[in-house]
Short mmCIF file of C-alpha atoms in Angstrom, two decimals:
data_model
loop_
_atom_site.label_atom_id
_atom_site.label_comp_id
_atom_site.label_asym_id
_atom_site.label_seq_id
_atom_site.Cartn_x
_atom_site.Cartn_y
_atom_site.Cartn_z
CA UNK A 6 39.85 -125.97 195.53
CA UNK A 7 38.11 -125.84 192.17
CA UNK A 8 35.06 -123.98 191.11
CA UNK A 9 32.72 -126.62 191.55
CA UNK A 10 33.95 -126.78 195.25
CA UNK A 11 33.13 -123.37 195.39
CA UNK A 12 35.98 -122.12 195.50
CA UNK A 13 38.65 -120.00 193.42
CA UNK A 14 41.32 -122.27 191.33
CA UNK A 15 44.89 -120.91 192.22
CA UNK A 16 43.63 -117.96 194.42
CA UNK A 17 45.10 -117.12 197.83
CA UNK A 18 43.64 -116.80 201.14
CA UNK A 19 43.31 -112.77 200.92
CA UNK A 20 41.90 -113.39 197.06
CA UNK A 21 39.79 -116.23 198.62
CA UNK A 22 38.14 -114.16 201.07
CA UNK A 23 37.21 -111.30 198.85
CA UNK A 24 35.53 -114.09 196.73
CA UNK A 25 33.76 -114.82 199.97
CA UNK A 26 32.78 -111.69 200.57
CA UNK A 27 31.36 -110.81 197.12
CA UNK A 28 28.51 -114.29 197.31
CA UNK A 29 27.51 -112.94 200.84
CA UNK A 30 26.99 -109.50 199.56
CA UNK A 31 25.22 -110.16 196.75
CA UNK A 32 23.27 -112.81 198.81
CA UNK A 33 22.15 -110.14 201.21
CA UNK A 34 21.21 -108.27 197.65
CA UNK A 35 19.31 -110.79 196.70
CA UNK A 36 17.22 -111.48 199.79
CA UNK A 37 16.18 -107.53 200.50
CA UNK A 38 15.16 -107.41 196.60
CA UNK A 39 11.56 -108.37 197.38
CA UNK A 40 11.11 -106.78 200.51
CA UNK A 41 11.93 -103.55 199.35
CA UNK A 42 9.61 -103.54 196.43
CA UNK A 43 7.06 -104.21 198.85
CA UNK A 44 8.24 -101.24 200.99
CA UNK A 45 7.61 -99.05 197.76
CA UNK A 46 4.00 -100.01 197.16
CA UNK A 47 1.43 -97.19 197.56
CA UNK A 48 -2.41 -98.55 198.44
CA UNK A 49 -0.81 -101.97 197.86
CA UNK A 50 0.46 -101.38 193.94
CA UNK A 51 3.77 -100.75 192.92
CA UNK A 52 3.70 -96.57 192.48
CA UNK A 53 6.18 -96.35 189.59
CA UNK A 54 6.38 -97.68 185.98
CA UNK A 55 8.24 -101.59 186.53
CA UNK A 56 10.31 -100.39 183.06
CA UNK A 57 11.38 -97.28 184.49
CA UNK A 58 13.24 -99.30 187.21
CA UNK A 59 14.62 -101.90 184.74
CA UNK A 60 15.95 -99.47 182.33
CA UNK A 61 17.43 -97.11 185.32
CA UNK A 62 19.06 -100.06 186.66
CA UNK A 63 20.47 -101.44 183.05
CA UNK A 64 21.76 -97.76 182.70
CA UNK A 65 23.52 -97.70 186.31
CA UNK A 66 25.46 -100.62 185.57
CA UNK A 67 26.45 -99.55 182.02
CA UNK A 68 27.69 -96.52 184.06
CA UNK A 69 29.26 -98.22 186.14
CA UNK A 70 31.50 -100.58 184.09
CA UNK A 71 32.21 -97.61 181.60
CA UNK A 72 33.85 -95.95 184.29
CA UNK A 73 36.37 -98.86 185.67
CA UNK A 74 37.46 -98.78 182.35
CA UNK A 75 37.50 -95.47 181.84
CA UNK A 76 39.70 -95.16 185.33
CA UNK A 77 41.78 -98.09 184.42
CA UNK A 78 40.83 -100.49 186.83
CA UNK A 79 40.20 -103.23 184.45
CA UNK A 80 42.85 -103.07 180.87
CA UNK A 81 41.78 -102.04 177.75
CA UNK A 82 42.24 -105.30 175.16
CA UNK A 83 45.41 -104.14 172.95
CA UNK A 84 44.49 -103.44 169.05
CA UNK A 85 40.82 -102.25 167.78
CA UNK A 86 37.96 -102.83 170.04
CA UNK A 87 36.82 -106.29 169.09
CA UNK A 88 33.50 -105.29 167.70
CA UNK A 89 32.07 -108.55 166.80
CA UNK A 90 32.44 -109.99 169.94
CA UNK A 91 29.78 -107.67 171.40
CA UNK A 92 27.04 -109.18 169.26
CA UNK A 93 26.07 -112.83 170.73
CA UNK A 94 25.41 -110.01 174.39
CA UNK A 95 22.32 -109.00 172.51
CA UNK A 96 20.78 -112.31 173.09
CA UNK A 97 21.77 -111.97 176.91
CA UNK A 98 20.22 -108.92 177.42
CA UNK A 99 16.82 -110.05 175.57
CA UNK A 100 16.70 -112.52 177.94
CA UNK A 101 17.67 -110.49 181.11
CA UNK A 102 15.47 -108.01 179.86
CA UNK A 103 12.40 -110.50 179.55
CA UNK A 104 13.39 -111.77 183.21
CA UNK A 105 14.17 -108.13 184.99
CA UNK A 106 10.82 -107.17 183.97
CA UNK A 107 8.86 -110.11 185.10
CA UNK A 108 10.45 -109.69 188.38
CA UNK A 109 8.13 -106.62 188.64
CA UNK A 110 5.42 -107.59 187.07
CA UNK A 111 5.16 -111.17 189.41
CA UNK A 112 4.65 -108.63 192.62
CA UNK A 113 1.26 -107.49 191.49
CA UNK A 114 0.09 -111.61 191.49
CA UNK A 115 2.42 -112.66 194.67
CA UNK A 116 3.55 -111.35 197.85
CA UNK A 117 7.53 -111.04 198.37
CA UNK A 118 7.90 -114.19 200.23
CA UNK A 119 5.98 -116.68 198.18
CA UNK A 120 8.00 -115.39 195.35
CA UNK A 121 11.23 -115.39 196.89
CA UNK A 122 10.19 -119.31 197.38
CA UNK A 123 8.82 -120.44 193.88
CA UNK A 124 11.52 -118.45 192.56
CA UNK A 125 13.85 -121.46 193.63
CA UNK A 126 12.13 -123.36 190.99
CA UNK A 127 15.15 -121.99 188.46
CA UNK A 128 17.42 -124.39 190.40
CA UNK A 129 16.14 -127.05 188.35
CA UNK A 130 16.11 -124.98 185.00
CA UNK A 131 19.44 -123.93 185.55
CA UNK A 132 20.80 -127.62 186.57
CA UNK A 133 19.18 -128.68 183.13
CA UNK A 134 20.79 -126.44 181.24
CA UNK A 135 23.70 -126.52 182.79
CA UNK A 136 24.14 -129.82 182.28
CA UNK A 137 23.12 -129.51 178.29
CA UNK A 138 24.64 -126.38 177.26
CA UNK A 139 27.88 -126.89 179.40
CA UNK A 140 28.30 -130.71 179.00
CA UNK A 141 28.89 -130.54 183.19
CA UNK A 142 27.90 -134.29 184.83
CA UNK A 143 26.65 -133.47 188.29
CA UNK A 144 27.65 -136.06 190.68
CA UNK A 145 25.33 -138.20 192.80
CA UNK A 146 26.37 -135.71 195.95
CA UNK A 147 26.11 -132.91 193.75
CA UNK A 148 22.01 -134.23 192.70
CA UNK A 149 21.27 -134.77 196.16
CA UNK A 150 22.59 -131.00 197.09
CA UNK A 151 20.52 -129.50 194.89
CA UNK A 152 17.70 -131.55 195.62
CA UNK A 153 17.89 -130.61 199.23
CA UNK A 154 17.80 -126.97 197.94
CA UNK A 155 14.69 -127.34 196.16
CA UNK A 156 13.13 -129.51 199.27
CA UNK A 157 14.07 -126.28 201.44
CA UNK A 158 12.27 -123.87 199.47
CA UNK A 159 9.17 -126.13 199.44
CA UNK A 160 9.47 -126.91 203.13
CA UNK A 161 9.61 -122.93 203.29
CA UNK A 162 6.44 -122.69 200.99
CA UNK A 163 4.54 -124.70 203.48
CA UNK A 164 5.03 -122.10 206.25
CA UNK A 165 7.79 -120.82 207.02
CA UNK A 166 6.13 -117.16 207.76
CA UNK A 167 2.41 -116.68 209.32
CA UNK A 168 0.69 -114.07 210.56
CA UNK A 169 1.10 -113.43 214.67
CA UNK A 170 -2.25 -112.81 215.27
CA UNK A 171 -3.35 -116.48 213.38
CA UNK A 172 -2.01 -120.22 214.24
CA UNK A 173 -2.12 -120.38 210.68
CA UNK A 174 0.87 -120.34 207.97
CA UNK A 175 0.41 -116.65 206.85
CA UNK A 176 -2.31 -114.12 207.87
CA UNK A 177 -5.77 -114.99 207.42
CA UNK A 178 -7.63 -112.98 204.28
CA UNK A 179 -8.87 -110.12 207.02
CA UNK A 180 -5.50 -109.31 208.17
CA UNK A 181 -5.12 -106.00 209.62
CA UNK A 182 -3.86 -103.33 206.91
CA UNK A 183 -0.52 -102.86 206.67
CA UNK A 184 0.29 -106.77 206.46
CA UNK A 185 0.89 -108.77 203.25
CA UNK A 186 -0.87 -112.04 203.03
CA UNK A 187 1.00 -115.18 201.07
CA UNK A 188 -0.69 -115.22 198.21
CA UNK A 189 0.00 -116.44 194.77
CA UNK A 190 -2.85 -116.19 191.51
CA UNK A 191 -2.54 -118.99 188.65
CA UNK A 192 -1.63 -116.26 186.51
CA UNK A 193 1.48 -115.57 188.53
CA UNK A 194 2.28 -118.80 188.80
CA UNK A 195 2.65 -119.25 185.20
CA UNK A 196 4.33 -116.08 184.82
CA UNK A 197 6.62 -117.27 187.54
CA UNK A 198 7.16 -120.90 185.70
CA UNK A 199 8.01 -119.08 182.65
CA UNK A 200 10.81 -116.52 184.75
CA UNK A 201 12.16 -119.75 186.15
CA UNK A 202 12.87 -121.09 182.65
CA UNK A 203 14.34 -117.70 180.85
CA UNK A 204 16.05 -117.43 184.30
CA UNK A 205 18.00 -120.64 183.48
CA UNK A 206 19.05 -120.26 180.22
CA UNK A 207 20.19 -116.76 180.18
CA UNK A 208 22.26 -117.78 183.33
CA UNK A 209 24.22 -120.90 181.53
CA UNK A 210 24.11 -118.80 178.61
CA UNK A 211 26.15 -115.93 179.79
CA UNK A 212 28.31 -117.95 181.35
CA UNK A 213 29.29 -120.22 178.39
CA UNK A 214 29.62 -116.59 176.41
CA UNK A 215 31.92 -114.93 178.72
CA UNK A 216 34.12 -117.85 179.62
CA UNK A 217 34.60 -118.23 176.02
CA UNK A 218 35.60 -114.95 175.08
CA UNK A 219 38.96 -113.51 176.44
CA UNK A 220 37.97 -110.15 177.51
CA UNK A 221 37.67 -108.19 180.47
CA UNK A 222 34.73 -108.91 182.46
CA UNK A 223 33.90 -105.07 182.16
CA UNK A 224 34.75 -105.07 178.42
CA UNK A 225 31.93 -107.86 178.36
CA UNK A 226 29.40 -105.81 180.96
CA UNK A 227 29.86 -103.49 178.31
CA UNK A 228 28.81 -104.94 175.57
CA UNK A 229 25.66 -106.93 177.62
CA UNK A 230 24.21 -104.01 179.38
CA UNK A 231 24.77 -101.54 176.21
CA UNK A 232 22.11 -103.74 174.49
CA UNK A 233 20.39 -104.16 177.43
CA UNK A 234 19.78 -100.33 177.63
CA UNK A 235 18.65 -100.12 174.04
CA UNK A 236 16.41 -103.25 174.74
CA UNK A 237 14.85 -101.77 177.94
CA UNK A 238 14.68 -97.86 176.49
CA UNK A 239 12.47 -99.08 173.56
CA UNK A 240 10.49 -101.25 175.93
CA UNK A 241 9.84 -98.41 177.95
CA UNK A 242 9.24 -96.27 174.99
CA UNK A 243 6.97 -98.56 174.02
CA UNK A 244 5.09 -99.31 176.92
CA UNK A 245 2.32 -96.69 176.24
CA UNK A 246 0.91 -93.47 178.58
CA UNK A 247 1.63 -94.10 181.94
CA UNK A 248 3.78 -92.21 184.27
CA UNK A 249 7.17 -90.62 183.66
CA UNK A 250 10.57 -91.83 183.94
CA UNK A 251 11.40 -90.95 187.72
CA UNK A 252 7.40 -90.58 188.43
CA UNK A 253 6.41 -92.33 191.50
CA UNK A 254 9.86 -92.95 192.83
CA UNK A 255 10.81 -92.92 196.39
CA UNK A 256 14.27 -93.40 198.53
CA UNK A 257 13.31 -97.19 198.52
CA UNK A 258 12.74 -97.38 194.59
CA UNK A 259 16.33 -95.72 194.88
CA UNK A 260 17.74 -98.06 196.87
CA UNK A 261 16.02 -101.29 194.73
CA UNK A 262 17.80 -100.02 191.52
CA UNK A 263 21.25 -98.98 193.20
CA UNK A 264 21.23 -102.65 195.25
CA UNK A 265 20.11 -104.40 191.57
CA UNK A 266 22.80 -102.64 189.63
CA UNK A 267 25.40 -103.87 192.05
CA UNK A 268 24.10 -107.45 192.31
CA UNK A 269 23.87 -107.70 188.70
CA UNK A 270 27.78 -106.68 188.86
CA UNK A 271 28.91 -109.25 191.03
CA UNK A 272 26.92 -112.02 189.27
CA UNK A 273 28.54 -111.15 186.00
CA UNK A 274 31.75 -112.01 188.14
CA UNK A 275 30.57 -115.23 189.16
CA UNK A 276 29.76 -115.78 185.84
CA UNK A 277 32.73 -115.19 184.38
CA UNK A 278 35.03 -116.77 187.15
CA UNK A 279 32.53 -119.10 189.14
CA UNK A 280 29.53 -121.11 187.60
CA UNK A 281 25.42 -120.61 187.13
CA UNK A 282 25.29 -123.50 190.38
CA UNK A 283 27.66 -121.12 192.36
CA UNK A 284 24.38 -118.40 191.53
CA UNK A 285 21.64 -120.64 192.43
CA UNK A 286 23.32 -121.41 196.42
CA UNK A 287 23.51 -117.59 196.38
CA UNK A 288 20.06 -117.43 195.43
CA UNK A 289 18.68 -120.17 197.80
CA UNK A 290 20.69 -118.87 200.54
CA UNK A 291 18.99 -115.00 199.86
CA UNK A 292 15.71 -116.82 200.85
CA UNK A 293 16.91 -116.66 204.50
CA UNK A 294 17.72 -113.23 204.11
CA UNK A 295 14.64 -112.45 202.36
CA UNK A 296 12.16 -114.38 205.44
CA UNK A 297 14.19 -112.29 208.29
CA UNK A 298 13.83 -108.62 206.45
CA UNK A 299 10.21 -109.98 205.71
CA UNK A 300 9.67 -110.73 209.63
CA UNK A 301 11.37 -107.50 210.48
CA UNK A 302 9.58 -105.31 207.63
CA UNK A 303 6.64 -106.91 206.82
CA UNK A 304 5.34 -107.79 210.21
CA UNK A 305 4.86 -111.62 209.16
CA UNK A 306 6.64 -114.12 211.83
CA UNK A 307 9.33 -116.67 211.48
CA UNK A 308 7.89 -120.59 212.13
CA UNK A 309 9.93 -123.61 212.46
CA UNK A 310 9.28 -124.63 208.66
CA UNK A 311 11.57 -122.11 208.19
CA UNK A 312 14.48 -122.97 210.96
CA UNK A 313 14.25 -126.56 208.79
CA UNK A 314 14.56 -125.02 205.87
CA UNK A 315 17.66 -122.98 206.73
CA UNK A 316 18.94 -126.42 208.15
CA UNK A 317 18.42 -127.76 204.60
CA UNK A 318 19.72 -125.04 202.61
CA UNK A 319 22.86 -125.44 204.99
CA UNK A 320 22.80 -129.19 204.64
CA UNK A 321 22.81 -128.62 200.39
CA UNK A 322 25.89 -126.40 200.90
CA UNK A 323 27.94 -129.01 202.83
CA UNK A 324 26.98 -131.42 200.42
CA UNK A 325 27.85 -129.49 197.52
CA UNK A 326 30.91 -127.75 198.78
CA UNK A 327 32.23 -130.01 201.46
CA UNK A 328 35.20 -132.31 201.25
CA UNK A 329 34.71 -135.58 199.76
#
């Protein structure tokens, strides 16, 4: 089974299954990313600086990989640290810095769910540059797939949550406090067009990097979130008065950076031994994650728009994945 099958080449069962294991985690990742911004919001705004959680999160995972190499889980290259190689990762983390922070930033014009469900727009962005930068032909199948992915988040967009009180797709504009309305302002919409597209490239870009280079994955993490530290401090720095570094956060703010760092791990992996389409099922698959902790959390209720578009997203992965 090849990558493109979505699997592991020359990987055993046990090996196989830990693969597995690592997409649904970071899948589950994924999908309680939104929800548990929105469980942070105080009086309906997010109570902390969104750099502060960026930057603690870029810093968690430079931790992080310092210390498996540090402990020896992953070998030292032999001969001087190769230096130079470290320099193409700044333009990774400029663009996972510009996309980390408009994560935050789209919550103040969106509610978690419509986001979760534009966001699937980067399926085409990353297919197009996938297809460019990589010089990968997707197959017919492989069109349709992804195709059916984007159909499921739109079929999802159309109502795949409401209010319970309203025979409407989401609550009506007087809903009773405590529930989010699905909402979405032009300006977010750009803002989320233009995530979509920095979304793509710096995925096919960090792949192409690290499959190129023949380092350790958390050599590479090293080098990427390194810059991505610097690039986030001076953001931060920059950002003006506001409040402090830690101000305003709370055991879920916790939690978002802690489940970030990890995901951000395990997507360097697929990166490095996967592909940016083996990210985007992840993603799309997160969005049924995402609607059940948004049902359970949020209060909003589950419709059959979204029981179709779980059928589709399940349909794409067949397609994709399945046997000729």
């Amino acid at each position: 089974m090849s990558v493109e099958d979505g699997g592991m080449p020359g990987l055993g069962r046990p090996r196989q299954a830990r693969w597995t294991l690592m997409l649904l985690l970071s899948t589950a990742m994924y999908g309680a990313h939104a929800p548990l911004l929105a469980l942070c919001h105080v009086n309906g705004r997010v109570p902390f600086r969104p750099s502060s959680a960026v930057l603690l999160t870029e810093l968690t995972k430079l931790l992080l990989c310092a210390f498996s190499l540090l402990v020896g889980w992953q070998a030292w290259p032999q001969g001087a640290p190769p230096w130079r190689q470290a320099a193409p990762f700044a333009l990774s983390a400029l663009l996972y810095g510009a996309n980390n922070n408009l994560v935050i930033y789209l919550q103040r014009y969106m509610d978690p769910s419509t986001y979760q469900v534009l966001s699937n727009l980067k399926i085409g962005s990353t297919a197009l540059f996938y297809c460019l930068c990589l010089r990968h032909r997707l197959s017919a199948r492989q069109g349709l797939a992804l195709l059916l992915l984007m159909a499921a988040g739109a079929c999802y967009a159309a109502g795949g949550l409401q209010d319970p009180g309203s025979t409407l797709p989401g609550p009506p504009p007087a809903a009773a406090a405590g529930r989010m309305s699905l909402h979405i302002t032009p300006l977010g919409l750009l803002l989320l067009i233009l995530y979509c597209l920095i979304s793509g490239l710096s995925s096919v870009y960090t792949e192409l990097l690290m499959k190129r280079q023949r380092l350790p994955l958390a050599l590479q993490n090293l080098f990427l979130y390194t810059f991505g530290v610097l690039l986030n401090l001076g953001l931060h720095a920059g950002g003006g008065p506001g409040p402090g570094l830690l101000e305003g956060f709370s055991g879920w703010a916790a939690l978002v950076v802690l489940s970030q760092a990890l995901n951000g791990l395990l997507m360097s992996a697929v990166m490095k031994h996967g592909s940016s389409i083996t990210r985007l099922f992840v993603v799309s698959c997160s969005l049924v994650v995402n609607a059940v902790l948004s049902a359970a959390l949020l209060r909003l209720q589950l419709t059959a728009a979204f029981f179709l578009a779980t059928l589709l997203i399940g349909l794409a992965v067949r397609l994709y994945y399945g046997s000729r």
